[in-house]
mmCIF file of N, CA and C in Angstrom:
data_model
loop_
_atom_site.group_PDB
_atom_site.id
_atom_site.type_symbol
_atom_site.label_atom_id
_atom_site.label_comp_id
_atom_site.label_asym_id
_atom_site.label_seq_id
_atom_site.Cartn_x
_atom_site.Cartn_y
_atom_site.Cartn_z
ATOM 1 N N UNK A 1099 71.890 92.739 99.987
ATOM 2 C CA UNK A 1099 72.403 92.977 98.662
ATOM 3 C C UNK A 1099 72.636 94.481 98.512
ATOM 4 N N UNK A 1100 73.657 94.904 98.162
ATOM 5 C CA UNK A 1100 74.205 96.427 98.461
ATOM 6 C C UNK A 1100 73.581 97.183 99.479
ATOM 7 N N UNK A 1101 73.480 96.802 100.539
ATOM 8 C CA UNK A 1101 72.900 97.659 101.473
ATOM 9 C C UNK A 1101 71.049 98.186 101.305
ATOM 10 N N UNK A 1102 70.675 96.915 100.340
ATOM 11 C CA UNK A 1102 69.152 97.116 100.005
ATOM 12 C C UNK A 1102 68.219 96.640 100.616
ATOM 13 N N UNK A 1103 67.306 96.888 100.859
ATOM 14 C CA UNK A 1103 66.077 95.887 101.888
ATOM 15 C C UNK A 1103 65.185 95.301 100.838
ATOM 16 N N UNK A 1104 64.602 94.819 101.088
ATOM 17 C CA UNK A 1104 63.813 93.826 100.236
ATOM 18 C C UNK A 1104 62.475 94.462 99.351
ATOM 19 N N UNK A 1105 62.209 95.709 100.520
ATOM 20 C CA UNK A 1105 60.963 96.775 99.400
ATOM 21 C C UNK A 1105 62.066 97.241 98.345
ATOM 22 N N UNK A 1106 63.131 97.836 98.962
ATOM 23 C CA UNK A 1106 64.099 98.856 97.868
ATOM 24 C C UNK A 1106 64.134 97.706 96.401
ATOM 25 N N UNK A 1107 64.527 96.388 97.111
ATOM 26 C CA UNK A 1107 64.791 95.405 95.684
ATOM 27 C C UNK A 1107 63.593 95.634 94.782
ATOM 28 N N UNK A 1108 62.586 95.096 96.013
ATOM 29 C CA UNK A 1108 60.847 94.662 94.858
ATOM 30 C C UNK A 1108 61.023 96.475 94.403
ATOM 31 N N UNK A 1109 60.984 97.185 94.511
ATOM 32 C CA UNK A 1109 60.887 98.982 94.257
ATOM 33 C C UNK A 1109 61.142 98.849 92.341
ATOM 34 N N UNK A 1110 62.903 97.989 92.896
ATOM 35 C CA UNK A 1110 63.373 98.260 91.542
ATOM 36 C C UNK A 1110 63.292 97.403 90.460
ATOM 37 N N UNK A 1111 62.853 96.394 90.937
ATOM 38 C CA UNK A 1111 62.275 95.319 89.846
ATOM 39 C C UNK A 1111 61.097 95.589 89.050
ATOM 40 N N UNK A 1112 60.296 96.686 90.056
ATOM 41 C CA UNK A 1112 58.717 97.196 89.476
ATOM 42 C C UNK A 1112 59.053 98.242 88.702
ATOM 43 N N UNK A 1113 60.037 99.141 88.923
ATOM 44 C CA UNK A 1113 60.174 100.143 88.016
ATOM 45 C C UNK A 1113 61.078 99.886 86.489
ATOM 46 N N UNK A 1114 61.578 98.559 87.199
ATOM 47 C CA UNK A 1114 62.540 97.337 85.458
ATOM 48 C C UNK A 1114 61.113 97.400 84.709
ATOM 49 N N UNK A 1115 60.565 96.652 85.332
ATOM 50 C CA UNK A 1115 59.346 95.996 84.412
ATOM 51 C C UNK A 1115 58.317 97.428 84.083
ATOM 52 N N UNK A 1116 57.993 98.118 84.419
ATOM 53 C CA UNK A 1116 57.655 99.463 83.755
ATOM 54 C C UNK A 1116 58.102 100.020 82.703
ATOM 55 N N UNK A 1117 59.774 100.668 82.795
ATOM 56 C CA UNK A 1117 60.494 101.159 81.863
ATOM 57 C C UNK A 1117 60.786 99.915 81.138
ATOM 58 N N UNK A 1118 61.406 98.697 81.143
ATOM 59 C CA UNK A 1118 61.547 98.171 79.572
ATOM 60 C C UNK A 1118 60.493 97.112 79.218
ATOM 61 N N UNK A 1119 59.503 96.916 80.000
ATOM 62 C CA UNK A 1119 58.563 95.812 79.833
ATOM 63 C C UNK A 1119 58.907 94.296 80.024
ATOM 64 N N UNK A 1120 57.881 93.824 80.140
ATOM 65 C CA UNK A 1120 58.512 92.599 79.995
ATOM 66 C C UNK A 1120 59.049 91.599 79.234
ATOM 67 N N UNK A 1121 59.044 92.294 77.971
ATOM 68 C CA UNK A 1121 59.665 91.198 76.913
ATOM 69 C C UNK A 1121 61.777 91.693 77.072
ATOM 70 N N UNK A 1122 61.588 92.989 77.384
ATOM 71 C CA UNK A 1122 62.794 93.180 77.031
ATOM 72 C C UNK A 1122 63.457 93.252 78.375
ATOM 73 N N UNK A 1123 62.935 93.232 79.412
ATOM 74 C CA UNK A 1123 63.355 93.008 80.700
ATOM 75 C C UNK A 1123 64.787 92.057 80.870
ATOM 76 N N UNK A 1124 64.492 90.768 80.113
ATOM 77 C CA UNK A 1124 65.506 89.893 80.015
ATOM 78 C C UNK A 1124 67.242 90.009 79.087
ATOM 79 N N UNK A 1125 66.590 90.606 78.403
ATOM 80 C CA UNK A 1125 67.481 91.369 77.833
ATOM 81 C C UNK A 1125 68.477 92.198 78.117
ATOM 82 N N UNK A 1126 67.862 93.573 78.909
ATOM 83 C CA UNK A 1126 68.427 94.077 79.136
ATOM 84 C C UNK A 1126 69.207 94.056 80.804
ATOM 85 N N UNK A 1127 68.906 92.869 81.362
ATOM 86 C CA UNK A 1127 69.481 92.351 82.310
ATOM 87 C C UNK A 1127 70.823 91.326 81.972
ATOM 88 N N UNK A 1128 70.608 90.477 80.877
ATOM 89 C CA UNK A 1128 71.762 90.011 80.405
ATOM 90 C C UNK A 1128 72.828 91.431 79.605
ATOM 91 N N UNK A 1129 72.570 91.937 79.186
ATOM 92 C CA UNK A 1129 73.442 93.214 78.568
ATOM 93 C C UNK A 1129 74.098 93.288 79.946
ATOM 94 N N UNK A 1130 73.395 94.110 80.883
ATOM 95 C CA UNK A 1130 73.769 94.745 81.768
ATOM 96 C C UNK A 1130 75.026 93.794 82.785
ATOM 97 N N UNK A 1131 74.398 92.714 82.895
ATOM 98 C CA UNK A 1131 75.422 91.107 83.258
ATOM 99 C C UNK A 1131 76.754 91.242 82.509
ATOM 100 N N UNK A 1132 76.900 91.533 80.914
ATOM 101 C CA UNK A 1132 77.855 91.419 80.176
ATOM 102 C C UNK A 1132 79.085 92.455 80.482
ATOM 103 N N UNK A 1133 78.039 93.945 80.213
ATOM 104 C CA UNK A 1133 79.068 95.030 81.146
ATOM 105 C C UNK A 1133 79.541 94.931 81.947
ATOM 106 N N UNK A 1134 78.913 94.262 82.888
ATOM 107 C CA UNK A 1134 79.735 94.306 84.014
ATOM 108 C C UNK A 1134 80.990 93.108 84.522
ATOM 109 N N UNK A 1135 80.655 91.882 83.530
ATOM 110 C CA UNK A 1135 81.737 91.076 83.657
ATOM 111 C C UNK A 1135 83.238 92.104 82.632
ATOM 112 N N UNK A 1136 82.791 92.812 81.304
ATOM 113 C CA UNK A 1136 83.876 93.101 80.936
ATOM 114 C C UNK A 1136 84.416 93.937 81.403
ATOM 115 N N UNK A 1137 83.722 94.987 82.272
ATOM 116 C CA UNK A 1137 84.520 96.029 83.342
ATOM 117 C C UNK A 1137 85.345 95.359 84.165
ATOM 118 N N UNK A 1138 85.193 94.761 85.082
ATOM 119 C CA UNK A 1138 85.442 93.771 85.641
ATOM 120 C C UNK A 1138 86.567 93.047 85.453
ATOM 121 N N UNK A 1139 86.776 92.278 84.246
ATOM 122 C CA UNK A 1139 87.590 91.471 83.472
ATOM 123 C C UNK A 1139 88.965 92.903 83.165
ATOM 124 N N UNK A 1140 88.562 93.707 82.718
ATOM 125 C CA UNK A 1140 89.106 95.628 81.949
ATOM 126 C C UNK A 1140 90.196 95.575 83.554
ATOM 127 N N UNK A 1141 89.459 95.786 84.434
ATOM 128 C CA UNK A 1141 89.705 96.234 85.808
ATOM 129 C C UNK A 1141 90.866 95.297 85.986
ATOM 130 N N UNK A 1142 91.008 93.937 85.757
ATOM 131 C CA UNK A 1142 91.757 92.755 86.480
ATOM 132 C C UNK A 1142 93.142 92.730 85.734
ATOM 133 N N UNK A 1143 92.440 93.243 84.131
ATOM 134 C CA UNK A 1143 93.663 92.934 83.066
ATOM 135 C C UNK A 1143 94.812 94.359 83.930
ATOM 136 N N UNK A 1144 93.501 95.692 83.772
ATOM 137 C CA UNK A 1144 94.661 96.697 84.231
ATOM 138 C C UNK A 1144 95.852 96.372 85.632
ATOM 139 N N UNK A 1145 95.155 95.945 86.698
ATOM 140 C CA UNK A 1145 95.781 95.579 87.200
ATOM 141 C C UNK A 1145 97.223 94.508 87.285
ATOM 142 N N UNK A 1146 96.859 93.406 86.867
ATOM 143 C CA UNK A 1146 97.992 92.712 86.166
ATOM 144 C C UNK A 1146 98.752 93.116 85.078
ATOM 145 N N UNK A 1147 98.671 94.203 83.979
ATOM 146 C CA UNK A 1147 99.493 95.218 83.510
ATOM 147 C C UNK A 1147 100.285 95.917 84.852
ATOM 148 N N UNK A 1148 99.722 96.475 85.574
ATOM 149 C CA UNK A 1148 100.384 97.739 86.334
ATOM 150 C C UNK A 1148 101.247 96.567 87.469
ATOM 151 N N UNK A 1149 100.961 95.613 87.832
ATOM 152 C CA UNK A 1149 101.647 94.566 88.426
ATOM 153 C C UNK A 1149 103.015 94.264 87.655
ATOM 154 N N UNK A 1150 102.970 94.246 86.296
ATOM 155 C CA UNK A 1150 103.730 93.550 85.409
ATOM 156 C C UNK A 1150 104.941 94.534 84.970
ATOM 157 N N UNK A 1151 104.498 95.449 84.869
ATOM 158 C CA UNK A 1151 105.333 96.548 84.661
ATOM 159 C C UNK A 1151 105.905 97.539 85.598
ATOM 160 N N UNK A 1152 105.777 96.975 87.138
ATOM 161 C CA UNK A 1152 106.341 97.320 88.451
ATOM 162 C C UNK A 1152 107.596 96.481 88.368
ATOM 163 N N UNK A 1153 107.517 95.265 88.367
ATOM 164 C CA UNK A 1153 108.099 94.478 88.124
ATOM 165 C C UNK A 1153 107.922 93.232 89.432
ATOM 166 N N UNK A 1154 109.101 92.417 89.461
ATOM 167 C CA UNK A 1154 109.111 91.840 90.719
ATOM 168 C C UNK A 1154 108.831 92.155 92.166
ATOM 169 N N UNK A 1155 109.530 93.277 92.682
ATOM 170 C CA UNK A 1155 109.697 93.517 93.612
ATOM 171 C C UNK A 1155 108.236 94.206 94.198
ATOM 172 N N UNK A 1156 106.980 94.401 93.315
ATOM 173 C CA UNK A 1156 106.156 95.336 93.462
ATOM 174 C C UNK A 1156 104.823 93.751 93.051
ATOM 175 N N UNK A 1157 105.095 92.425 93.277
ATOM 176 C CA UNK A 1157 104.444 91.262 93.003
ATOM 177 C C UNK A 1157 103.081 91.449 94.086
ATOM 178 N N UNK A 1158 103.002 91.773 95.814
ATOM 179 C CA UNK A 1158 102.838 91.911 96.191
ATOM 180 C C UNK A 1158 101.165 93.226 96.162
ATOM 181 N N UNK A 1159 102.110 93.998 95.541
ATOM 182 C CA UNK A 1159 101.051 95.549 95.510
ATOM 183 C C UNK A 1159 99.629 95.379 95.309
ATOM 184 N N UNK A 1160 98.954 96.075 95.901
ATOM 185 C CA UNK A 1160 97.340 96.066 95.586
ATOM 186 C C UNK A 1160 97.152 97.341 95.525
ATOM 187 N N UNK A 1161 96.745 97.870 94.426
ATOM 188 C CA UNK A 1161 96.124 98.966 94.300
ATOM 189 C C UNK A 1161 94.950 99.483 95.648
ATOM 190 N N UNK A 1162 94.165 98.832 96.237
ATOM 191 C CA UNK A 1162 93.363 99.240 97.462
ATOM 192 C C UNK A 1162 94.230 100.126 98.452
ATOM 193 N N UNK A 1163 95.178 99.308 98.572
ATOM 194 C CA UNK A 1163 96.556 99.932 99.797
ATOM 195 C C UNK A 1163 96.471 101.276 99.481
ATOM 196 N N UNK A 1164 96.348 101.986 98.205
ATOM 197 C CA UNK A 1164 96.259 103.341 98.394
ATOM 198 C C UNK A 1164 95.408 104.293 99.199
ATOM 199 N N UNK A 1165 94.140 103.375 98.874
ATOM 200 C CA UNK A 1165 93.472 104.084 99.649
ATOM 201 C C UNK A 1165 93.708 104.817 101.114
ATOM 202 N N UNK A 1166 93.763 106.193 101.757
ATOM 203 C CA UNK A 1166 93.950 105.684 102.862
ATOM 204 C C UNK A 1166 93.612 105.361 103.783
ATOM 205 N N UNK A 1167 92.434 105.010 104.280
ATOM 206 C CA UNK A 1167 91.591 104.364 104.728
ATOM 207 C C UNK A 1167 92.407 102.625 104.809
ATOM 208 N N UNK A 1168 92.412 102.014 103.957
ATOM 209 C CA UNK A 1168 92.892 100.730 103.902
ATOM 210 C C UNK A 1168 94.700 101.182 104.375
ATOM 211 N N UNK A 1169 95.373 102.124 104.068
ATOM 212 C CA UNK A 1169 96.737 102.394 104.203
ATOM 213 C C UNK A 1169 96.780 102.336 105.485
ATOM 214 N N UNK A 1170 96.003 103.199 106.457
ATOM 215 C CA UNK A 1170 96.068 103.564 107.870
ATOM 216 C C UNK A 1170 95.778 101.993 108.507
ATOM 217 N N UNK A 1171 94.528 101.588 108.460
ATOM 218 C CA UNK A 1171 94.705 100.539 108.973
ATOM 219 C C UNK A 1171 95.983 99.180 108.648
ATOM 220 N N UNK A 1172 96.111 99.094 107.151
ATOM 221 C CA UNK A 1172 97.139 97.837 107.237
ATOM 222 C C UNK A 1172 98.205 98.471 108.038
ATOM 223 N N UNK A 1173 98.985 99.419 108.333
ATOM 224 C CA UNK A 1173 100.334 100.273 108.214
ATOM 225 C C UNK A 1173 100.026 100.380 109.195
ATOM 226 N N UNK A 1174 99.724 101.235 110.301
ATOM 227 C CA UNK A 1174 99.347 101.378 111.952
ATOM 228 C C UNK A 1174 98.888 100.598 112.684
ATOM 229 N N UNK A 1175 97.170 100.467 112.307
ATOM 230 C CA UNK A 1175 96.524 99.911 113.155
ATOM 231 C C UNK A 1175 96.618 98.434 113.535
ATOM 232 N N UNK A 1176 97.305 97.368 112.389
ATOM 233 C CA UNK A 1176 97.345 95.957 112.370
ATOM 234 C C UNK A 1176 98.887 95.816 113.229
ATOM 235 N N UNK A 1177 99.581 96.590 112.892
ATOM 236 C CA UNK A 1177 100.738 96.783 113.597
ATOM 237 C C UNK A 1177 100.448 96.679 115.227
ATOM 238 N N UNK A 1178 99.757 97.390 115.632
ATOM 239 C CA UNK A 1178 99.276 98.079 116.830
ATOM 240 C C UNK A 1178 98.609 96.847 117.451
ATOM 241 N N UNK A 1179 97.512 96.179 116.707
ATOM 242 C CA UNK A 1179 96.682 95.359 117.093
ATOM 243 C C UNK A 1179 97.897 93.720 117.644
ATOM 244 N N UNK A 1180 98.821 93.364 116.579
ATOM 245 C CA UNK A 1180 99.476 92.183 116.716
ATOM 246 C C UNK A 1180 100.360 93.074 118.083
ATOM 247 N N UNK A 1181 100.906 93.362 117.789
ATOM 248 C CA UNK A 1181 101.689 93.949 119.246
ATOM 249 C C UNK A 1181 100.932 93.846 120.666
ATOM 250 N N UNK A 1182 99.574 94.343 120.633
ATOM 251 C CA UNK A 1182 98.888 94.013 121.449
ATOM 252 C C UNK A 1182 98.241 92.378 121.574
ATOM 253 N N UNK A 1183 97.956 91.549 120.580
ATOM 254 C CA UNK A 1183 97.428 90.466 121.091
ATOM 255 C C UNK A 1183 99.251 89.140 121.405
ATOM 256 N N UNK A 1184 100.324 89.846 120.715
ATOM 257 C CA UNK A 1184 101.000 88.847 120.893
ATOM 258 C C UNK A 1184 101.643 89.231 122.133
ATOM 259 N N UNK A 1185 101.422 90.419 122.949
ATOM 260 C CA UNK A 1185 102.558 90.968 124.290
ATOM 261 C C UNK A 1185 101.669 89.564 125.391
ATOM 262 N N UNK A 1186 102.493 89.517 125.910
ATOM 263 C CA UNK A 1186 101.921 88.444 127.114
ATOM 264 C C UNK A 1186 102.033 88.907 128.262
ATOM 265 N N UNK A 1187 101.173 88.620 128.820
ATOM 266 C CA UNK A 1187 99.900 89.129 130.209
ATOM 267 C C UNK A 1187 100.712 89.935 131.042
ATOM 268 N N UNK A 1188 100.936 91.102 131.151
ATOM 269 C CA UNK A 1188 101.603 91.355 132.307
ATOM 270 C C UNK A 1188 100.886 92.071 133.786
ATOM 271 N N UNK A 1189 100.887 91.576 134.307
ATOM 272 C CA UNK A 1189 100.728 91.635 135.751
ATOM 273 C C UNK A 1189 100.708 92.976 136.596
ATOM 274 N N UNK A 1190 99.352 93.369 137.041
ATOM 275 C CA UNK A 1190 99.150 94.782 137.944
ATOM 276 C C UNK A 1190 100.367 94.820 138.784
ATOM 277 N N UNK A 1191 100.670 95.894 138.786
ATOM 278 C CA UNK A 1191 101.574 96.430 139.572
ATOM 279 C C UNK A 1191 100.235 97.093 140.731
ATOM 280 N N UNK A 1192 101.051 96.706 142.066
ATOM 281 C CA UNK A 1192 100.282 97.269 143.248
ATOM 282 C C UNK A 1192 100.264 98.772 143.266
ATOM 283 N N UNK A 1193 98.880 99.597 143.396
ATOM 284 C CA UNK A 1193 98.512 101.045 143.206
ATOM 285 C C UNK A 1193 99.423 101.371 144.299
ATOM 286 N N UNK A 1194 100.076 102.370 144.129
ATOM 287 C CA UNK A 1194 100.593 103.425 145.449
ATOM 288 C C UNK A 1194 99.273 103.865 145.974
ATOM 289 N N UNK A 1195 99.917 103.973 147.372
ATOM 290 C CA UNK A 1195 98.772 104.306 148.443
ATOM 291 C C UNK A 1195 98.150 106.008 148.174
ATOM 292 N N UNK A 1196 97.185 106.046 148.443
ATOM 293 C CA UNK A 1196 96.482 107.521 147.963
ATOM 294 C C UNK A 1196 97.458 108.406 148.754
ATOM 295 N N UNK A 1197 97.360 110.005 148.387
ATOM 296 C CA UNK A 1197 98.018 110.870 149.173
ATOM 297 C C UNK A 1197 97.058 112.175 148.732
ATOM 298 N N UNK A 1198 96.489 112.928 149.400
ATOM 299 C CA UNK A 1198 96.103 113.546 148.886
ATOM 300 C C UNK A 1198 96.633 114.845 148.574
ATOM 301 N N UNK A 1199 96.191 116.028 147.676
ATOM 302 C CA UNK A 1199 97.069 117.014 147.091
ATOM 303 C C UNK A 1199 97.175 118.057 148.391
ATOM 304 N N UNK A 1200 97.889 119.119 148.314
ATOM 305 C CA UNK A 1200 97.806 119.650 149.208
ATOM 306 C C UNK A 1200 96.844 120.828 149.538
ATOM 307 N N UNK A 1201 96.258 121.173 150.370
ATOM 308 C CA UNK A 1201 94.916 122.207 150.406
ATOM 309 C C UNK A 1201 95.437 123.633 150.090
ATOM 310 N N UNK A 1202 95.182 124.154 148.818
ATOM 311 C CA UNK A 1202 95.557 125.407 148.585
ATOM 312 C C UNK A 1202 94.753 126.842 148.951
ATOM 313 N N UNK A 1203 95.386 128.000 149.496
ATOM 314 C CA UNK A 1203 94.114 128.669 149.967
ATOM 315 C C UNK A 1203 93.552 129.251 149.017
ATOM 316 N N UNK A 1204 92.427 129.743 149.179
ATOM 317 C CA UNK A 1204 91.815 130.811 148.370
ATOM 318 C C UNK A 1204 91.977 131.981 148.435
ATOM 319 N N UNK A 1205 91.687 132.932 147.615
ATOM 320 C CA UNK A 1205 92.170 134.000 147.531
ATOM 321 C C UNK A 1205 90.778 134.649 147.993
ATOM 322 N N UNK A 1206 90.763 135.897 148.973
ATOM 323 C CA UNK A 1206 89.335 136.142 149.581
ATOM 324 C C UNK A 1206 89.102 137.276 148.850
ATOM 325 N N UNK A 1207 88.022 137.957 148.697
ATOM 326 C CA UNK A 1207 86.913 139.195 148.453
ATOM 327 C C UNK A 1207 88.398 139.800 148.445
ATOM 328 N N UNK A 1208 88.619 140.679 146.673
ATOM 329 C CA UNK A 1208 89.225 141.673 146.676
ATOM 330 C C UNK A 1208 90.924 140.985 146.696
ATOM 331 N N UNK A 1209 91.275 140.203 146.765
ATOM 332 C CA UNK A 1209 92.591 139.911 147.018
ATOM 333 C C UNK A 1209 92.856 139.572 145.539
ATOM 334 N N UNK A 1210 94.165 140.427 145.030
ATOM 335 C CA UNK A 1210 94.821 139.926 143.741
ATOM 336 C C UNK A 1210 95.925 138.950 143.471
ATOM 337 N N UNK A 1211 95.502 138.034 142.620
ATOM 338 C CA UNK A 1211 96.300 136.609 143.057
ATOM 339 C C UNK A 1211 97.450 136.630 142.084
ATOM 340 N N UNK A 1212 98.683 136.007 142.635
ATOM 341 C CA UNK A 1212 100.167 136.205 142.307
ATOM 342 C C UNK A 1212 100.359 136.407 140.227
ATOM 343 N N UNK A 1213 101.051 137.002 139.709
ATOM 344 C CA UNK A 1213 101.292 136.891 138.995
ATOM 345 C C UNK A 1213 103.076 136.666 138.584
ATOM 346 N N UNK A 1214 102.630 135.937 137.462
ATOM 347 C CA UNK A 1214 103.552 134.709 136.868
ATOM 348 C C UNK A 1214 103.891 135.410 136.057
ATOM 349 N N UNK A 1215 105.082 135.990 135.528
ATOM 350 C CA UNK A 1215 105.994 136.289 133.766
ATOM 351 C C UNK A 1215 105.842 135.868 132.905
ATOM 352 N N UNK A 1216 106.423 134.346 133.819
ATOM 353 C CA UNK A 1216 106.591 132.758 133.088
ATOM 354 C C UNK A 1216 105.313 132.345 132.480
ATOM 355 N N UNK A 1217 104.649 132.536 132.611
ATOM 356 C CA UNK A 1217 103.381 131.850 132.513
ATOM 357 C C UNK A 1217 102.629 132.521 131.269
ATOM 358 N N UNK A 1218 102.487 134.095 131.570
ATOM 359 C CA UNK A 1218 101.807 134.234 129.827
ATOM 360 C C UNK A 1218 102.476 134.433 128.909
#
């Protein structure tokens, strides 16, 4: 339950029943129930306003999508992911045979090694 463990719950039930006692405990748990359905309810209406007054073409929209967190993944990453599970199997290509690089010398005690123009 929100990321709570079961002392954190009992924690906060003991400190309910402290601060409002127990007669009003019930109480103020239904209040608190009420707020939060009409936030809630506040939250759903706004949304279906801001739906309504996009119009048609915007039927679709979810306010979350902004986020971007949720943007990056629907928009890139799901993209990325179906591309990858719908490509079909394709088949190793045989490794080219090793070759190795060629042995370059070293430059010995005191020797100043070539300089490049190009390069810085």
């Amino acid at each position: 339950m929100f990321g709570l463990g079961w002392m954190e719950v009992g924690a906060l039930i003991v400190i309910a029943l402290l601060v409002f006692g127990p007669d009003k405990l019930p109480q103020a748990a239904s209040q608190a129930g009420k707020t939060l359905r009409n936030l809630r309810r506040m939250a759903n209406n706004a949304r279906d306003d801001l739906r309504a007054g996009l119009g048609p073409e915007f039927q679709n929209f979810d306010p979350s999508d902004l986020n971007p967190r949720n943007f990056v993944r629907k928009h890139l990453l799901d993209d990325l992911e179906d591309d990858w599970n719908n490509s079909k199997s394709r088949e190793l290509e045989p490794a080219a045979p090793y070759t190795p690089e060629p042995v370059v010398d070293e430059l010995g005690f005191g020797e100043v090694p070539p300089y490049d123009s190009e390069a810085t």
